[in-house]
Tab-separated table of C-alpha atoms and ligand atoms in Angstrom:
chain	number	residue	atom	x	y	z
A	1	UNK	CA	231.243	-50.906	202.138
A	2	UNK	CA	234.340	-53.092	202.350
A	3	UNK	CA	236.661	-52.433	199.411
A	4	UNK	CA	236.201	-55.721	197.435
A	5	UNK	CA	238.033	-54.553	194.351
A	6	UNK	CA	241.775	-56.215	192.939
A	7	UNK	CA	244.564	-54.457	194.336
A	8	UNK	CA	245.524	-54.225	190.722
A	9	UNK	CA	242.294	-51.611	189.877
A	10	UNK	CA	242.869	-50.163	193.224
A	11	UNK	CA	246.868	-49.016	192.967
A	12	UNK	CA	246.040	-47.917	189.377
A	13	UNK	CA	245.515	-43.844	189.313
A	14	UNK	CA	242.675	-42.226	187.493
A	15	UNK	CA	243.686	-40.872	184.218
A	16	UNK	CA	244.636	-37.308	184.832
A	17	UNK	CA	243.540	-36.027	181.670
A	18	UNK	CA	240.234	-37.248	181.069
A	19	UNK	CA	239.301	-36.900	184.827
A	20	UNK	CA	239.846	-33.254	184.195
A	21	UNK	CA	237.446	-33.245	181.077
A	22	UNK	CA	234.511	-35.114	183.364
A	23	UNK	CA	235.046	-32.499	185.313
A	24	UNK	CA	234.892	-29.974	183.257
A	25	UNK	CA	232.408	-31.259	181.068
A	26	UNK	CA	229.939	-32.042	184.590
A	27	UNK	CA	230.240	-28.485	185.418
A	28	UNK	CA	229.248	-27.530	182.025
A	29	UNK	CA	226.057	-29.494	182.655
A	30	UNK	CA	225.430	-27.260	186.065
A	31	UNK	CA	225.686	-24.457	183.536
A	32	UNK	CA	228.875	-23.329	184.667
A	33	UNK	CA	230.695	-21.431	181.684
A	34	UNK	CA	233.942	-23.608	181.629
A	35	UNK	CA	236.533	-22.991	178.758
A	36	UNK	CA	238.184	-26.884	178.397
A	37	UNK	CA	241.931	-26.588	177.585
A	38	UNK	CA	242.245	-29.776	179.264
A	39	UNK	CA	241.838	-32.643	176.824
A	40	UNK	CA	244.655	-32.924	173.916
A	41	UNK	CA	241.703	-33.289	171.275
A	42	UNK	CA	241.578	-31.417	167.908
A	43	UNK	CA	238.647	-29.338	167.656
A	44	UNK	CA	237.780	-29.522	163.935
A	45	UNK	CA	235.568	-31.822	162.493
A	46	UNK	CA	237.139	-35.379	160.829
A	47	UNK	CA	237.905	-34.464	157.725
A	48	UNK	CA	235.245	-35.742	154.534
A	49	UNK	CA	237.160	-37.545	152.732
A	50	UNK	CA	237.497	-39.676	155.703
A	51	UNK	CA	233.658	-39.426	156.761
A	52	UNK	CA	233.056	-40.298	153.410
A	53	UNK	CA	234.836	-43.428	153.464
A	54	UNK	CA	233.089	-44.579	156.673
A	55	UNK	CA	230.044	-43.916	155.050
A	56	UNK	CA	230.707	-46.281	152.215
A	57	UNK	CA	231.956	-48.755	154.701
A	58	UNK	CA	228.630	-49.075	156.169
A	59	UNK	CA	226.801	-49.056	153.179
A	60	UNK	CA	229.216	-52.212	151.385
A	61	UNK	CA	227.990	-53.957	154.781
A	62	UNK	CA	231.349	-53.728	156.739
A	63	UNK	CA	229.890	-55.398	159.750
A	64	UNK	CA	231.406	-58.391	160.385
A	65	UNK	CA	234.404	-59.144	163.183
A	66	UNK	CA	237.820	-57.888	160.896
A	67	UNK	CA	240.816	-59.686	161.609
A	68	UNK	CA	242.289	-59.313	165.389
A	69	UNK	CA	245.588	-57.488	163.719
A	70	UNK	CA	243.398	-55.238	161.126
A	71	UNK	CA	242.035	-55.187	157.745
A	72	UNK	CA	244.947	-56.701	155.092
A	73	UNK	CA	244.338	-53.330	153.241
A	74	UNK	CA	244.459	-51.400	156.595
A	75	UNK	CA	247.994	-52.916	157.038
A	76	UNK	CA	249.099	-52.207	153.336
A	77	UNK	CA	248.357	-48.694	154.040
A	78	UNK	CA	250.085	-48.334	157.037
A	79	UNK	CA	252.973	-49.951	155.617
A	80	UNK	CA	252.833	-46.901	153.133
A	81	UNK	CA	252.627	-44.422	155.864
A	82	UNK	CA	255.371	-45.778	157.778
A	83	UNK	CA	257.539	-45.695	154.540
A	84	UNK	CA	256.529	-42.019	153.016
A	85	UNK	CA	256.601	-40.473	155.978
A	86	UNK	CA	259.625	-42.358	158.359
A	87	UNK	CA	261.115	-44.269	156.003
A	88	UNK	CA	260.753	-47.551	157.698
A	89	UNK	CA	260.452	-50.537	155.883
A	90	UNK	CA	257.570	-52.887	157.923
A	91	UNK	CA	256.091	-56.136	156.492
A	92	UNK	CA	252.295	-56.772	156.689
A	93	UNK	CA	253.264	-59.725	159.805
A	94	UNK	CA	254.577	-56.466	162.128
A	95	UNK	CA	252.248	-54.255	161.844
A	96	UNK	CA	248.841	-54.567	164.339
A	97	UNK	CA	246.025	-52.797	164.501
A	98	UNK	CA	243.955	-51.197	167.886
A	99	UNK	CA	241.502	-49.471	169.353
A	100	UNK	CA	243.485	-46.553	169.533
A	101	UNK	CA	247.044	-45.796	170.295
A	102	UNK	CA	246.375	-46.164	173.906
A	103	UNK	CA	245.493	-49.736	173.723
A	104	UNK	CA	248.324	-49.760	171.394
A	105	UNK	CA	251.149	-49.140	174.421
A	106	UNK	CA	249.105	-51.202	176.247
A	107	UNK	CA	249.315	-54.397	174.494
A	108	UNK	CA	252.972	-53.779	174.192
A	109	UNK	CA	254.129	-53.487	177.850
A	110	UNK	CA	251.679	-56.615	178.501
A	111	UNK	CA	253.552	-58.897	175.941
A	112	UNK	CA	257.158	-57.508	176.946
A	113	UNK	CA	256.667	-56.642	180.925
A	114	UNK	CA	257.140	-58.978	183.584
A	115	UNK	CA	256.532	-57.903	187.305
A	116	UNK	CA	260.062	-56.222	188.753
A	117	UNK	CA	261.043	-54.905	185.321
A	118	UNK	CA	261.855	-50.872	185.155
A	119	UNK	CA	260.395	-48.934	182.434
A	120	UNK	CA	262.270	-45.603	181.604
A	121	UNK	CA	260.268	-42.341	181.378
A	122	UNK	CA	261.944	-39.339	180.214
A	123	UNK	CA	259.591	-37.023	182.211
A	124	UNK	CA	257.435	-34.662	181.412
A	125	UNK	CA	255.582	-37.709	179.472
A	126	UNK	CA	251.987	-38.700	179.237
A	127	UNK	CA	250.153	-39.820	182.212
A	128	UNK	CA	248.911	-43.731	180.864
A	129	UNK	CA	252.649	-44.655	180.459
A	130	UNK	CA	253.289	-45.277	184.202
A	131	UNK	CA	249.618	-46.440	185.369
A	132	UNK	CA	250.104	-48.540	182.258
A	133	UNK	CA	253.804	-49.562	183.619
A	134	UNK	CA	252.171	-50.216	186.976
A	135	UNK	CA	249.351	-52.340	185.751
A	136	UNK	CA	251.864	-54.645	184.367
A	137	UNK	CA	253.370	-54.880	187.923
A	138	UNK	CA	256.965	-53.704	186.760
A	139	UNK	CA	258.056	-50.139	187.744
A	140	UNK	CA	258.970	-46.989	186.477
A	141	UNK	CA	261.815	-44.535	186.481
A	142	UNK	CA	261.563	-40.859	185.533
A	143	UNK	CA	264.518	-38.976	184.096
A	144	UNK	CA	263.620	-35.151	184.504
A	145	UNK	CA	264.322	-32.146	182.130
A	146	UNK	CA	264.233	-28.768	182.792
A	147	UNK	CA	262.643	-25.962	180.631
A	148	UNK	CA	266.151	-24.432	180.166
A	149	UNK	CA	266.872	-27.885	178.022
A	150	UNK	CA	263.861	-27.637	176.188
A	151	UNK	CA	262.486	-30.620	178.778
A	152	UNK	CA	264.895	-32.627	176.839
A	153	UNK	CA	266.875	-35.491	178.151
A	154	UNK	CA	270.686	-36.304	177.645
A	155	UNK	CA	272.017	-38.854	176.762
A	156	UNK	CA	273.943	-39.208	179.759
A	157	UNK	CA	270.910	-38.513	182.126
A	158	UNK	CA	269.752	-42.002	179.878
A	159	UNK	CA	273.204	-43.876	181.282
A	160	UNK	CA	272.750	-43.066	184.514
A	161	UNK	CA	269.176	-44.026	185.083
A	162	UNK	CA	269.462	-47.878	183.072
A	163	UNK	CA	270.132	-50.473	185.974
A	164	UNK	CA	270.267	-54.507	184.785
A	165	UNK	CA	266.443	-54.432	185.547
A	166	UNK	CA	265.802	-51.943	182.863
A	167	UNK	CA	263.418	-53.448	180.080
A	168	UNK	CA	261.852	-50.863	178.021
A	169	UNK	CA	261.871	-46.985	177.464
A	170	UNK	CA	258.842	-45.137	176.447
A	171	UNK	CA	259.811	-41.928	174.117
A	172	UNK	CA	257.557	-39.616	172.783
A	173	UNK	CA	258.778	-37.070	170.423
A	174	UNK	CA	256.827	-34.838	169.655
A	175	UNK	CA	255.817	-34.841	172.861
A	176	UNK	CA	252.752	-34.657	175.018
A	177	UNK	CA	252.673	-32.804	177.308
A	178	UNK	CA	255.990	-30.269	176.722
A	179	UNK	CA	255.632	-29.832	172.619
A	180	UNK	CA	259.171	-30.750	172.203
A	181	UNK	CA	260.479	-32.224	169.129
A	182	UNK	CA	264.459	-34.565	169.427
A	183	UNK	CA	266.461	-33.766	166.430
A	184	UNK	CA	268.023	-36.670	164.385
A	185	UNK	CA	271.338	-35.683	166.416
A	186	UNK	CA	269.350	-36.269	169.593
A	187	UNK	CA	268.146	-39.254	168.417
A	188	UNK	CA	271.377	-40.831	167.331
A	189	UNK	CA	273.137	-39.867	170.814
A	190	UNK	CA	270.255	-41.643	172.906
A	191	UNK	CA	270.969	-44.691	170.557
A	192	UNK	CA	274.584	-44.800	171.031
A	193	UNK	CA	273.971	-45.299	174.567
A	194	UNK	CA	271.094	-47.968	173.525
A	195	UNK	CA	273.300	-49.668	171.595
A	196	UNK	CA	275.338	-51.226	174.665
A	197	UNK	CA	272.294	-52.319	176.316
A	198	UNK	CA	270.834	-54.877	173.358
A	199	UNK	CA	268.160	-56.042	176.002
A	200	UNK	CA	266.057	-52.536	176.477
A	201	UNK	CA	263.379	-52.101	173.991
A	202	UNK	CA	262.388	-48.743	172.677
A	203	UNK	CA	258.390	-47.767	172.548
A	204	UNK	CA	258.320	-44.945	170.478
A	205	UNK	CA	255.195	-42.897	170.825
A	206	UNK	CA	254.888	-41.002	167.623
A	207	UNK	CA	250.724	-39.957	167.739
A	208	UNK	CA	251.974	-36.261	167.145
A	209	UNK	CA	254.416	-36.623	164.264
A	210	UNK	CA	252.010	-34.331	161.857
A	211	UNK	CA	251.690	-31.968	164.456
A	212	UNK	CA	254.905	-30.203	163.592
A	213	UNK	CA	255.789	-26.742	163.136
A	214	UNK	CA	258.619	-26.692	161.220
A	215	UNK	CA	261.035	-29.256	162.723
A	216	UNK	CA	262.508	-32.280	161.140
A	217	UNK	CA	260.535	-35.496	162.448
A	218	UNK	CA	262.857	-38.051	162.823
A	219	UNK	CA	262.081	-41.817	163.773
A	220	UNK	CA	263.812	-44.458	166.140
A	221	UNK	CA	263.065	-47.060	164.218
A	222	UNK	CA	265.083	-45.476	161.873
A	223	UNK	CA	268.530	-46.266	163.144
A	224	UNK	CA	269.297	-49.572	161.770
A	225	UNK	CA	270.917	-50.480	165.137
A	226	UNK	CA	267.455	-49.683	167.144
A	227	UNK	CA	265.328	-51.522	164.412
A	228	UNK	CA	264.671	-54.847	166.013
A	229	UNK	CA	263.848	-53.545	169.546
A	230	UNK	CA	261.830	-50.518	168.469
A	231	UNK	CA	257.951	-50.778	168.635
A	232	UNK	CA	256.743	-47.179	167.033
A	233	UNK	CA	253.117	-46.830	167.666
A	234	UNK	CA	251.047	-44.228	166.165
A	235	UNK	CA	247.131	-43.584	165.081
A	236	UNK	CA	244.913	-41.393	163.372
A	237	UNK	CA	243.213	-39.299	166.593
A	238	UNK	CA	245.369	-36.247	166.199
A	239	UNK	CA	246.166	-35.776	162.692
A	240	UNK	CA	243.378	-36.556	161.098
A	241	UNK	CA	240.628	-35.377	163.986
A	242	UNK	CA	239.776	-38.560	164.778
A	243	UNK	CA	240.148	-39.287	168.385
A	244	UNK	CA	236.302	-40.841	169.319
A	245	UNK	CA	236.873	-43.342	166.440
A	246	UNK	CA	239.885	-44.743	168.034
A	247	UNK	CA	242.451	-46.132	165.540
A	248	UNK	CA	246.425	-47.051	166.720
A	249	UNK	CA	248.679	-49.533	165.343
A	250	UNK	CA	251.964	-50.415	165.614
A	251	UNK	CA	255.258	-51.543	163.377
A	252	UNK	CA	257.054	-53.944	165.215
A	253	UNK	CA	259.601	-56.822	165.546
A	254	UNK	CA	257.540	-59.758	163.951
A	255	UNK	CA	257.232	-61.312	167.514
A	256	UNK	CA	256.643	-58.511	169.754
A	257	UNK	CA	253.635	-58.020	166.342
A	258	UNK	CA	252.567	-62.001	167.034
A	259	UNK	CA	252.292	-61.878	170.901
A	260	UNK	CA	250.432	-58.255	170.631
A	261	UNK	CA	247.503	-60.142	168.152
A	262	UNK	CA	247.512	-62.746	170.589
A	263	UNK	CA	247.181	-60.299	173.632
A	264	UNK	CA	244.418	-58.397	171.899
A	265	UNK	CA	242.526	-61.554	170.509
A	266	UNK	CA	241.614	-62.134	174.160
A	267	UNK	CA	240.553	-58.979	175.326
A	268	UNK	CA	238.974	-56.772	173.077
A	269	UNK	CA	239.494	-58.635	169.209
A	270	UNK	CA	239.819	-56.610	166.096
A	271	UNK	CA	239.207	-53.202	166.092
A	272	UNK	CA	235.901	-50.853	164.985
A	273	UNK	CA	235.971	-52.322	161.371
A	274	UNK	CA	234.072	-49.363	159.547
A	275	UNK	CA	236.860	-46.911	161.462
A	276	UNK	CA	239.331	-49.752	160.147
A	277	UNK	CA	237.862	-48.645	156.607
A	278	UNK	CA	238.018	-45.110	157.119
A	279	UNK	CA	241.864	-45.251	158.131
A	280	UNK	CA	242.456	-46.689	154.744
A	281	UNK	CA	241.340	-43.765	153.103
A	282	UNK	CA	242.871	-41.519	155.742
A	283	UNK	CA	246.410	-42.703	155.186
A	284	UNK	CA	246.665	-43.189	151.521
A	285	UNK	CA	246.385	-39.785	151.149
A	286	UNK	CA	249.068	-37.395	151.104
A	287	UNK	CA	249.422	-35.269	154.686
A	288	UNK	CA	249.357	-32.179	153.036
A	289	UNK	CA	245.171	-32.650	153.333
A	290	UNK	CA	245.319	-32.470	157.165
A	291	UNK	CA	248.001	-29.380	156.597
A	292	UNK	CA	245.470	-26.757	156.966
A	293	UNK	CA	244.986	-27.843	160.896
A	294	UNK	CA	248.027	-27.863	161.447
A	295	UNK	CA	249.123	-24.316	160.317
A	296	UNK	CA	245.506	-23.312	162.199
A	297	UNK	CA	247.572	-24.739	165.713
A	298	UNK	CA	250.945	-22.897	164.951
A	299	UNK	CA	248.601	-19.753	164.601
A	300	UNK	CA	247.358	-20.514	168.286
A	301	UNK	CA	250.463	-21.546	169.862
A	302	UNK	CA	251.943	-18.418	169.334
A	303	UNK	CA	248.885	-16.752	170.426
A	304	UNK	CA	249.444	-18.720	173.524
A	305	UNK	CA	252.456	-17.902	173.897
A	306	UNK	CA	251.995	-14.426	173.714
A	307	UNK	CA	249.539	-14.663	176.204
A	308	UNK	CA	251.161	-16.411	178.733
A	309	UNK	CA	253.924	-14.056	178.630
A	310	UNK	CA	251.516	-11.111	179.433
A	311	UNK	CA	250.595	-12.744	182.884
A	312	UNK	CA	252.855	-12.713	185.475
A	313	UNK	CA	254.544	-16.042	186.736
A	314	UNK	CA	254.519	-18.881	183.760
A	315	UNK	CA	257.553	-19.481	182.339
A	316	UNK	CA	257.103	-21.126	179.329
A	317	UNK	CA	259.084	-22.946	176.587
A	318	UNK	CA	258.303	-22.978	172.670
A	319	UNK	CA	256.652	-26.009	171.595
A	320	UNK	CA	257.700	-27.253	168.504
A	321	UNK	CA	254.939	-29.964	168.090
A	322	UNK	CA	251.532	-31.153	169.844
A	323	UNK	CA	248.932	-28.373	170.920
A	324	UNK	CA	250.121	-28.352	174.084
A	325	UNK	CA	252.350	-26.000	176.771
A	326	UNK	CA	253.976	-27.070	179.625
A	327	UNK	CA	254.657	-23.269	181.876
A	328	UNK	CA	256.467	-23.871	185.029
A	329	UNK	CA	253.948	-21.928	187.852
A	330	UNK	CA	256.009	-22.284	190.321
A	331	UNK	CA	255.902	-18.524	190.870
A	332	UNK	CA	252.965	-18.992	192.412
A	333	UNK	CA	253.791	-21.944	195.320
A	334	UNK	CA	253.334	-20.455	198.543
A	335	UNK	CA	250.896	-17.352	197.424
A	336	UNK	CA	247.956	-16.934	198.400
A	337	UNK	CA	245.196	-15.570	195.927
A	338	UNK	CA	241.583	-14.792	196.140
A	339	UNK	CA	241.896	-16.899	200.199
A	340	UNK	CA	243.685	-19.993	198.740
A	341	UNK	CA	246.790	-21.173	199.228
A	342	UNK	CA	248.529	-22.750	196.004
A	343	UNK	CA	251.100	-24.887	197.444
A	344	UNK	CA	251.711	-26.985	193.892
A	345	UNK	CA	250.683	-27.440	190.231
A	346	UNK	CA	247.505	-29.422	191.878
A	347	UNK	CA	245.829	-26.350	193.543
A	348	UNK	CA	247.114	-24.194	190.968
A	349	UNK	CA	244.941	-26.115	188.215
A	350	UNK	CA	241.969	-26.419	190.666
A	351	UNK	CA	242.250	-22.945	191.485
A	352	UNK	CA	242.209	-21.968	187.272
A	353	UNK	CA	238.981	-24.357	187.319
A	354	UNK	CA	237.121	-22.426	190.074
A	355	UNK	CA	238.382	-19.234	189.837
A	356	UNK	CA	238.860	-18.537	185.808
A	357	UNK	CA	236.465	-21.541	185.027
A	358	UNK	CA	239.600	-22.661	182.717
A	359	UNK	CA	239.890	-26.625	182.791
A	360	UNK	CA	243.914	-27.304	182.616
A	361	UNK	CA	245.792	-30.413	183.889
A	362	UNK	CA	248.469	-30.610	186.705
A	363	UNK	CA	251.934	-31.499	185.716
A	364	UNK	CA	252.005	-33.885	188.280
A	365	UNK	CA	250.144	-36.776	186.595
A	366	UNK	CA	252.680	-35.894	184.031
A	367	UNK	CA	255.507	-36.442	185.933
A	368	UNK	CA	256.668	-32.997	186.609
A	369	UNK	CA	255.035	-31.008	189.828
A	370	UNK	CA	256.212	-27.851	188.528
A	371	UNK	CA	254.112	-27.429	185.786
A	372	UNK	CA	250.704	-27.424	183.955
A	373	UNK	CA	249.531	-28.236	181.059
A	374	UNK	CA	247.080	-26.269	178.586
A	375	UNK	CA	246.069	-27.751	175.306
A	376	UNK	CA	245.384	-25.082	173.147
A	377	UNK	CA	243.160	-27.418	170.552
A	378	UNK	CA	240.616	-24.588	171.390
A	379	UNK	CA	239.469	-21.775	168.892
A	380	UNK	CA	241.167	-18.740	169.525
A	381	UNK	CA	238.546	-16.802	170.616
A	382	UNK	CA	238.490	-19.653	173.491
A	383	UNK	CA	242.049	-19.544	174.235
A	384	UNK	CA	241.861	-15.131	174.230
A	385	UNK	CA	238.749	-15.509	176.797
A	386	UNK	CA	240.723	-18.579	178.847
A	387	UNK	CA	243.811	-15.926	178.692
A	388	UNK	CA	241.838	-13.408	179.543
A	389	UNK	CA	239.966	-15.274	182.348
A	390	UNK	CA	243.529	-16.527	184.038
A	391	UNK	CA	244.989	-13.045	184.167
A	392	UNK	CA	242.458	-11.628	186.192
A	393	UNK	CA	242.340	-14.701	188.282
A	394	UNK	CA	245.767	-14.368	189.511
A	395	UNK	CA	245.621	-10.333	189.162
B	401	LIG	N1	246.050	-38.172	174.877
B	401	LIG	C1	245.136	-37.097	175.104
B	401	LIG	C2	245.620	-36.200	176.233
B	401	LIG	O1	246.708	-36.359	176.713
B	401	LIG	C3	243.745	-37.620	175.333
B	401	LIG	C4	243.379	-38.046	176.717
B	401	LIG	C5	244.113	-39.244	177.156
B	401	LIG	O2	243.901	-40.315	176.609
B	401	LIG	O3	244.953	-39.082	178.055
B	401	LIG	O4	244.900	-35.305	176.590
């Protein structure tokens, strides 16, 4: 049949990461024993405080549309957040609510993207920033990292890549998928460089700020000279367990808030209002009642870790955040295992699907083809049989 779809749906990539849990989960359905380290999605339940809440929600009749920016009480609580945990001062007219954090970044490059603009990506990053980027018709840019810098970026590596058409940068810290946190230092030296470009905005991705093993988190928003062109957007799936209930929100220059609502009042309106409720609850209580997940990932990361460094050819750095790692595989380009040639991150996760029955993701969709990335928001009896499973795979 002739392809009658917009050029706009048919130039925009399938998302990486949840194409790789379809697949998983179809297989599952053949009855094909497949271990899914795919999907950056906490395995515990939502906490009950939180289920509680919803549960009142319903029953005080929360049914009606909520406003398009989120619940007045939503906001108030956010506003908390934001100033217990970063430190940033935001006033009920910047903050918005949406259906997740996703839809979040995606109101944002609508309202500040026009076709031609560059985006920034400090690569590895997550795989909706450029199909996002492209949707809006601008372009992106990738500044790579190595694994010997921690896949950070320099600040100089930021210099060199703005052009006049640069509009926006999208950093995610911790990040998804490498783990790796920026130190306040870091931070400060990418702003200097900011500083004498007034017209980029920052989007600053911070879904996996709980997720954090020890290091300091630190916020853009935060530097008094990136305040007024920083957009932080976070949510509730990852901290709290809560990633089907889809909750994001942004703190914001007033404006950027205004032409978000406006965005968002024509395409989806406010968000899920009983999940609206439930996030009230969920952030006015202290982190330390989400603390016992997190300590449960540091527990498996190392596991990982020392896993990965049993099996011959992933070269892996420590993630400081997320429940994710990034190994370079590049060991295994050119080798042929089992009749298949692995020629790049692609068949090497395809090859992990059908020959370990471990779901994974290729570092490609995440800009870096050297690379894969496991999520390790698996038990650990999961992640020893996916270990185990891999090793004799490639043995
Ligand atoms: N953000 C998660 C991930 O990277 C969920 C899937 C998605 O939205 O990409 O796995």
């Amino acid at each position: 049949m002739k392809n009658l779809l917009s050029d706009r749906i048919n130039s925009l990539p399938t998302s990486a990461t949840l194409a790789m849990a379809a697949k998983a989960r179809e297989l599952k359905t053949q009855g094909i024993d497949i271990i899914g380290l795919s999907l950056g999605e906490p395995d515990f339940n939502t906490p009950d405080f939180i289920k509680d809440a919803a549960i009142q929600a319903i029953n005080d009749n929360y049914n009606s549309y909520s406003p398009v920016d989120g619940y007045a009480e939503l906001k108030d609580a956010i506003i908390l957040k934001f100033k217990r945990d970063n430190n940033l001062d935001y006033k009920p007219s910047q903050i918005v609510v949406s259906t997740g954090a996703k839809q979040s970044i995606a109101n944002v490059a609508q309202v500040l993207l026009n076709p031609g603009d560059e985006v920034l990506l400090p690569a590895p990053y997550w795989v909706s920033y450029s199909a996002i980027t492209t949707l809006c018709e601008a372009t992106f840019k990738e500044i790579p990292s190595s694994i010997e810098n921690d896949f950070k970026i320099t600040p100089q590596q930021l210099e060199e890549a703005i052009t006049p058409k640069t509009k926006m940068i999208f950093f995610n810290s911790p990040n998804n998928p490498s783990g790796t946190i920026y130190s306040e230092t870091e931070y400060r030296a990418l702003a200097e460089v900011l500083e004498k470009y007034p017209d980029i905005f920052i989007l600053s991705d911070e879904i996996y700020e709980h997720i954090n093993y020890g290091a300091k988190n630190f916020s853009f928003a935060a530097i008094p000279s990136m305040y007024d062109r920083t957009i932080t957007v976070n949510g509730v799936a990852k901290a709290f367990a809560m990633t089907g209930w889809r909750i994001g929100y942004i703190g914001a220059p007033e404006w950027i808030a205004k032409a978000c609502t406006k965005m968002q009042g024509q395409i989806t309106s406010g968000t899920n209002c009983i999940a609206q409720r439930a996030t009230i609850t969920a952030l006015n209580e202290s982190p330390d009642r989400i603390q016992y997940m997190v300590d449960e990932f540091k527990v498996r990361r190392d596991l990982i870790l020392d896993l990965l460094n049993d099996i011959e050819g992933f070269k892996t750095n420590v993630p400081e955040g997320a429940f994710y790692v990034f190994p370079n595989v590049s060991y295994y380009f050119g080798k042929t295992l089992r009749g298949k040639t692995i020629n790049n991150a692609t068949d090497f996760s395809l090859y992990l699907l059908e020959e370990a029955h471990v779901a994974t993701v290729t570092g490609e969709a995440f800009g870096n083809a050297d690379c894969i990335r496991i999520s390790y928001a698996a038990s650990q009896e999961q992640i020893v049989e996916a270990l185990k499973r891999i090793k004799a795979a490639l043995s």
